[in-house]
mmCIF file of C-alpha atoms in Angstrom:
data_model
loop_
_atom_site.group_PDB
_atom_site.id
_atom_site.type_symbol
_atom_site.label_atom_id
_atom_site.label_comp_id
_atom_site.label_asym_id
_atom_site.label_seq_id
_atom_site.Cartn_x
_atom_site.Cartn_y
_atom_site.Cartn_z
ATOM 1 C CA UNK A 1 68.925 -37.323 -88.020
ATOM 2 C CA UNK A 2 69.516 -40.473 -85.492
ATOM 3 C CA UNK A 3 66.528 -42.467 -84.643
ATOM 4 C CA UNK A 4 66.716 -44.224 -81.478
ATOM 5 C CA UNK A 5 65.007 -48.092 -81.570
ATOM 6 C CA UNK A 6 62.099 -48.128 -79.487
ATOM 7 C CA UNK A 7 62.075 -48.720 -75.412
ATOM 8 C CA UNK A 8 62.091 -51.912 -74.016
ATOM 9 C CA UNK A 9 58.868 -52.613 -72.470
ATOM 10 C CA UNK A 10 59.708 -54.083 -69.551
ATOM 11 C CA UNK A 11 62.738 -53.054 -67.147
ATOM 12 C CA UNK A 12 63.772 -55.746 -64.614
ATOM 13 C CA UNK A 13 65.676 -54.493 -62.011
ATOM 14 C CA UNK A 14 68.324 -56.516 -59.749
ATOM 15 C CA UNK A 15 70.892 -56.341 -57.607
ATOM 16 C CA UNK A 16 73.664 -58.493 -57.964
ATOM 17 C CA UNK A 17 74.863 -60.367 -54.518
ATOM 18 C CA UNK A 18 71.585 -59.582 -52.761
ATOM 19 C CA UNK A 19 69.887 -62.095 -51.245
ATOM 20 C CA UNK A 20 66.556 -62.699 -51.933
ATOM 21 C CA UNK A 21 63.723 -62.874 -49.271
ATOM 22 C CA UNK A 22 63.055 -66.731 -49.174
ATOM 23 C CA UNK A 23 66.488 -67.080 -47.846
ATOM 24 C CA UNK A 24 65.373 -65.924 -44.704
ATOM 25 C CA UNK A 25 63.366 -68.167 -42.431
ATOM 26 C CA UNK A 26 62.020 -65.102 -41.405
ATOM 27 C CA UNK A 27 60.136 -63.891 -44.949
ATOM 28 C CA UNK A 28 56.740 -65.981 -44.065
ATOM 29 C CA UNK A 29 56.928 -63.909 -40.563
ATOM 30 C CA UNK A 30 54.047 -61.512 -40.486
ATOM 31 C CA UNK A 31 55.777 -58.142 -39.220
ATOM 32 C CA UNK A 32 52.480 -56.758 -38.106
ATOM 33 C CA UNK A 33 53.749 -54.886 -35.153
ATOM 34 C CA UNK A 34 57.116 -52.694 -33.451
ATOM 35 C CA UNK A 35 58.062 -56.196 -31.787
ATOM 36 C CA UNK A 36 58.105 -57.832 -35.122
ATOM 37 C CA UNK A 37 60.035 -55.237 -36.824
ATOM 38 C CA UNK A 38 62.559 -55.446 -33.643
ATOM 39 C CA UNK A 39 62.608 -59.156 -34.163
ATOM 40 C CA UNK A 40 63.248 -58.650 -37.857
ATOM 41 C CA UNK A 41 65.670 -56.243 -37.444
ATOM 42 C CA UNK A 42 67.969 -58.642 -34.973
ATOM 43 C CA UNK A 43 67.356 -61.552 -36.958
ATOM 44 C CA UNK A 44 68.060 -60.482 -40.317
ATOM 45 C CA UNK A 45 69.317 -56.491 -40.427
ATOM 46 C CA UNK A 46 71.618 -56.859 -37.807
ATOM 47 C CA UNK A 47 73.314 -60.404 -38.313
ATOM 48 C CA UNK A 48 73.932 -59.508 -42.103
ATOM 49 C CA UNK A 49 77.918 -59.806 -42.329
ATOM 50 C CA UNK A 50 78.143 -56.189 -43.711
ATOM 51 C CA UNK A 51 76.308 -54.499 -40.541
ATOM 52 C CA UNK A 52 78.153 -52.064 -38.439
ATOM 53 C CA UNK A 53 76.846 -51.121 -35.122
ATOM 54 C CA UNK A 54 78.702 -48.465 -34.551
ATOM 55 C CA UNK A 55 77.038 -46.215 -37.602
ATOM 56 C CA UNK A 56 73.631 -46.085 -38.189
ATOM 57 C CA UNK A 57 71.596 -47.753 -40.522
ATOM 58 C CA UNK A 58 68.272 -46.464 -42.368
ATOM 59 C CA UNK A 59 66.209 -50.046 -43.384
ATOM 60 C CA UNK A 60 62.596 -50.290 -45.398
ATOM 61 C CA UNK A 61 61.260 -53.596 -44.507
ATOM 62 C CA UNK A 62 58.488 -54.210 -47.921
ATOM 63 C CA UNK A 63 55.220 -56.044 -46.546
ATOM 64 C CA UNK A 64 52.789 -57.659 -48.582
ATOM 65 C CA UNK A 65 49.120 -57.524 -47.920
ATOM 66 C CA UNK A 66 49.289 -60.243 -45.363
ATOM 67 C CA UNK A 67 51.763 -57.953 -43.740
ATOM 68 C CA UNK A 68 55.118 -60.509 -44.765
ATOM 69 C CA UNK A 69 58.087 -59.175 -45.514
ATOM 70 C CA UNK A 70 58.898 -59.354 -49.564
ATOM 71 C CA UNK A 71 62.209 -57.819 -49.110
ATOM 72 C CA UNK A 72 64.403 -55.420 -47.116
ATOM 73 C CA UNK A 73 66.057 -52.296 -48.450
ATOM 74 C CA UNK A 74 69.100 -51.024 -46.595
ATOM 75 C CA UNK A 75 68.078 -46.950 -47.599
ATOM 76 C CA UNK A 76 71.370 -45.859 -46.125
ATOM 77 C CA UNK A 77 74.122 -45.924 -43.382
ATOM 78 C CA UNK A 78 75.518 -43.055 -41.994
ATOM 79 C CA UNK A 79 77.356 -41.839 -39.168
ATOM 80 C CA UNK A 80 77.701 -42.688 -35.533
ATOM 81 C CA UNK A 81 74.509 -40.357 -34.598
ATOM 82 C CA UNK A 82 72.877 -39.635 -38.186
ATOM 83 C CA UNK A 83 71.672 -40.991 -41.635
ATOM 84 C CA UNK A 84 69.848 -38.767 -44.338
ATOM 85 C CA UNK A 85 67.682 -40.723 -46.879
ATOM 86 C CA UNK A 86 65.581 -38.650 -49.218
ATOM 87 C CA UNK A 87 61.340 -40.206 -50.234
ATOM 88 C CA UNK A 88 62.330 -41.530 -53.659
ATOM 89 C CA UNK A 89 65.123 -43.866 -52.119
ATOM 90 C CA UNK A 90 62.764 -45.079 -49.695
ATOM 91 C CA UNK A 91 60.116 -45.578 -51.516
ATOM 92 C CA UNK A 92 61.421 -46.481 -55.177
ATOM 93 C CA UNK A 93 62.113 -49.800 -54.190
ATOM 94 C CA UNK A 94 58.461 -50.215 -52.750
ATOM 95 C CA UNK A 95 56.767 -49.180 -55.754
ATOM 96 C CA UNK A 96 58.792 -51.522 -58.244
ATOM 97 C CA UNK A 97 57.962 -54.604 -55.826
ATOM 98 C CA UNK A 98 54.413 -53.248 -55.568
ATOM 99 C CA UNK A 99 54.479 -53.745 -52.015
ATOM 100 C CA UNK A 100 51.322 -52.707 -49.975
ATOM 101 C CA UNK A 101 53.147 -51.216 -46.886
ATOM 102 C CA UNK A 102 56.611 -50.509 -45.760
ATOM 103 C CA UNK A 103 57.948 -50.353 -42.356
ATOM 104 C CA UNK A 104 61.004 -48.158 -41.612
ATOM 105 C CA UNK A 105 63.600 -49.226 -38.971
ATOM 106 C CA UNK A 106 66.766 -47.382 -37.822
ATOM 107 C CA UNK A 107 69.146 -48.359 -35.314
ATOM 108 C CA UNK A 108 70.821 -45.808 -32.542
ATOM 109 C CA UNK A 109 74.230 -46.859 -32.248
ATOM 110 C CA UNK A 110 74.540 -45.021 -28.576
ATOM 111 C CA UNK A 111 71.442 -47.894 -27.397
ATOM 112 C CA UNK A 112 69.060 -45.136 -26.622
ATOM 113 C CA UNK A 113 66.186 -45.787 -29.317
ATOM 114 C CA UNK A 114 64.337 -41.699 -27.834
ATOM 115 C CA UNK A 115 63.839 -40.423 -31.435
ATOM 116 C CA UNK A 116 65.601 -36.609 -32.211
ATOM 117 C CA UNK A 117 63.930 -34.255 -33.220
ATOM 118 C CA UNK A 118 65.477 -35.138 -36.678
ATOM 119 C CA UNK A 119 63.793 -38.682 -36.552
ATOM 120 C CA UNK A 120 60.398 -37.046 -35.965
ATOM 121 C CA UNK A 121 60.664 -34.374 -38.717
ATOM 122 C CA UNK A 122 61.741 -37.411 -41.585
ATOM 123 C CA UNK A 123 58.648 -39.664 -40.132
ATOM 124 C CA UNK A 124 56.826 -36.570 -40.561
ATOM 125 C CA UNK A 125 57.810 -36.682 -44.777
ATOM 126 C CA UNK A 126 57.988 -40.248 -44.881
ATOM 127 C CA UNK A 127 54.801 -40.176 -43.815
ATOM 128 C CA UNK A 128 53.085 -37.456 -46.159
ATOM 129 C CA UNK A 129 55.036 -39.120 -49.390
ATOM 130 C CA UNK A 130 53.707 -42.460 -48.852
ATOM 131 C CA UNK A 131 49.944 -40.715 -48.475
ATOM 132 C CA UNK A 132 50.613 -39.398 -51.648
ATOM 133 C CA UNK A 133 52.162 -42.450 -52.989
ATOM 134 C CA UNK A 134 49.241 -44.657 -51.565
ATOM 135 C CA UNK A 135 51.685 -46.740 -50.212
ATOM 136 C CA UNK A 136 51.632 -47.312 -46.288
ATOM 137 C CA UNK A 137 53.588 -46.052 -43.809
ATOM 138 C CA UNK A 138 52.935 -48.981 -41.247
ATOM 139 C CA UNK A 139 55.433 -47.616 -38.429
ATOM 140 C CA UNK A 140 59.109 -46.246 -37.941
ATOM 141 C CA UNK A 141 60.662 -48.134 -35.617
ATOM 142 C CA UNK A 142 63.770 -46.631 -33.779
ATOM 143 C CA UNK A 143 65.940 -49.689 -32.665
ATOM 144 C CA UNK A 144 68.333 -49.407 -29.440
ATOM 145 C CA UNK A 145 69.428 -51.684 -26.614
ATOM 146 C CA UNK A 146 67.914 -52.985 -23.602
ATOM 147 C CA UNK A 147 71.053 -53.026 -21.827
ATOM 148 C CA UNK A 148 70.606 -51.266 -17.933
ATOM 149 C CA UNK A 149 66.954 -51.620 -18.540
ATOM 150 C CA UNK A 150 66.121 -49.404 -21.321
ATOM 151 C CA UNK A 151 63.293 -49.958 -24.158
ATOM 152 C CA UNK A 152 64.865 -51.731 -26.779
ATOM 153 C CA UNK A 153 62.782 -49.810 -29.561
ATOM 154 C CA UNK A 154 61.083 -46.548 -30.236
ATOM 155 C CA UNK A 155 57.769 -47.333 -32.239
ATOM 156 C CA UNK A 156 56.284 -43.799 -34.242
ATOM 157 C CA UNK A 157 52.971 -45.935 -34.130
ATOM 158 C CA UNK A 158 52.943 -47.020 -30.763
ATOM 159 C CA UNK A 159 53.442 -43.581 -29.536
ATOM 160 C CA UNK A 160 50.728 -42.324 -31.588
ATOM 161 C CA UNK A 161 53.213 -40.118 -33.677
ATOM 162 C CA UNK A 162 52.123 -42.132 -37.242
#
């Protein structure tokens, strides 16, 4: 019979290339509201070299108490009009960093930042896992473009949908 040697006690996770959050002048930034998490986005989502605006891009901005930004997690990038993330790759990297909220931020790559009906039903889930998870859901934050006048972001708590 094989014995196995016991677990390590302590896993430390990292990702290789990744930069960390003090690299960003932006990381002491309290993103305590939609226009914060737009800010954030533009600043530091969407001038990362690997962004492509034409697909869309799932992010979970991690928030300490003081509502700062301890890291970002790019959850997934999809097509030009859809991305599919599941809880546990939204939240997994959340619960290893502890943090005490996480706001999620999409972009529309067509510049219209109305949620679908498929944006609704995922804040919906995101919103009943991190209740269960006693994390919190601080907002989902659809970005677009304020070109011809439009809102440049869809806020789920702003609208009263979160």
């Amino acid at each position: 019979m094989t014995k196995f040697s016991p677990l390590p006690l302590r896993v430390v996770i990292n990702r290789v290339g990744e930069p960390t959050p003090a690299q960003y002048s932006a990381s002491r930034i309290p993103v305590d509201s939609a226009e914060a998490a737009y800010r954030f986005w533009l600043d530091v989502v969407a001038s990362a070299p690997d962004f492509e605006p034409e697909k869309e891009h799932l992010v979970a901005i991690l928030l300490d108490t003081k509502l700062r930004p301890m890291a970002f997690h790019l959850v997934s990038t999809g097509s030009l009009n859809e991305t599919i993330a599941h809880p546990r790759e939204i939240f997994r990297p959340a619960i290893i960093l502890a943090a005490y909220g996480v706001i999620l931020a999409h972009n529309h790559p067509s510049g219209d930042s109305a949620p679908s009906q498929a944006d609704h039903r995922m804040t919906r889930q995101m919103s009943e896992a991190a209740r269960l998870l006693q994390i919190q859901l601080l907002d989902h934050v659809v970005i677009g473009d304020a070109e011809g006048g439009r809102q440049p972001y869809f806020s789920f708590r702003e609208a009263g949908c979160l």
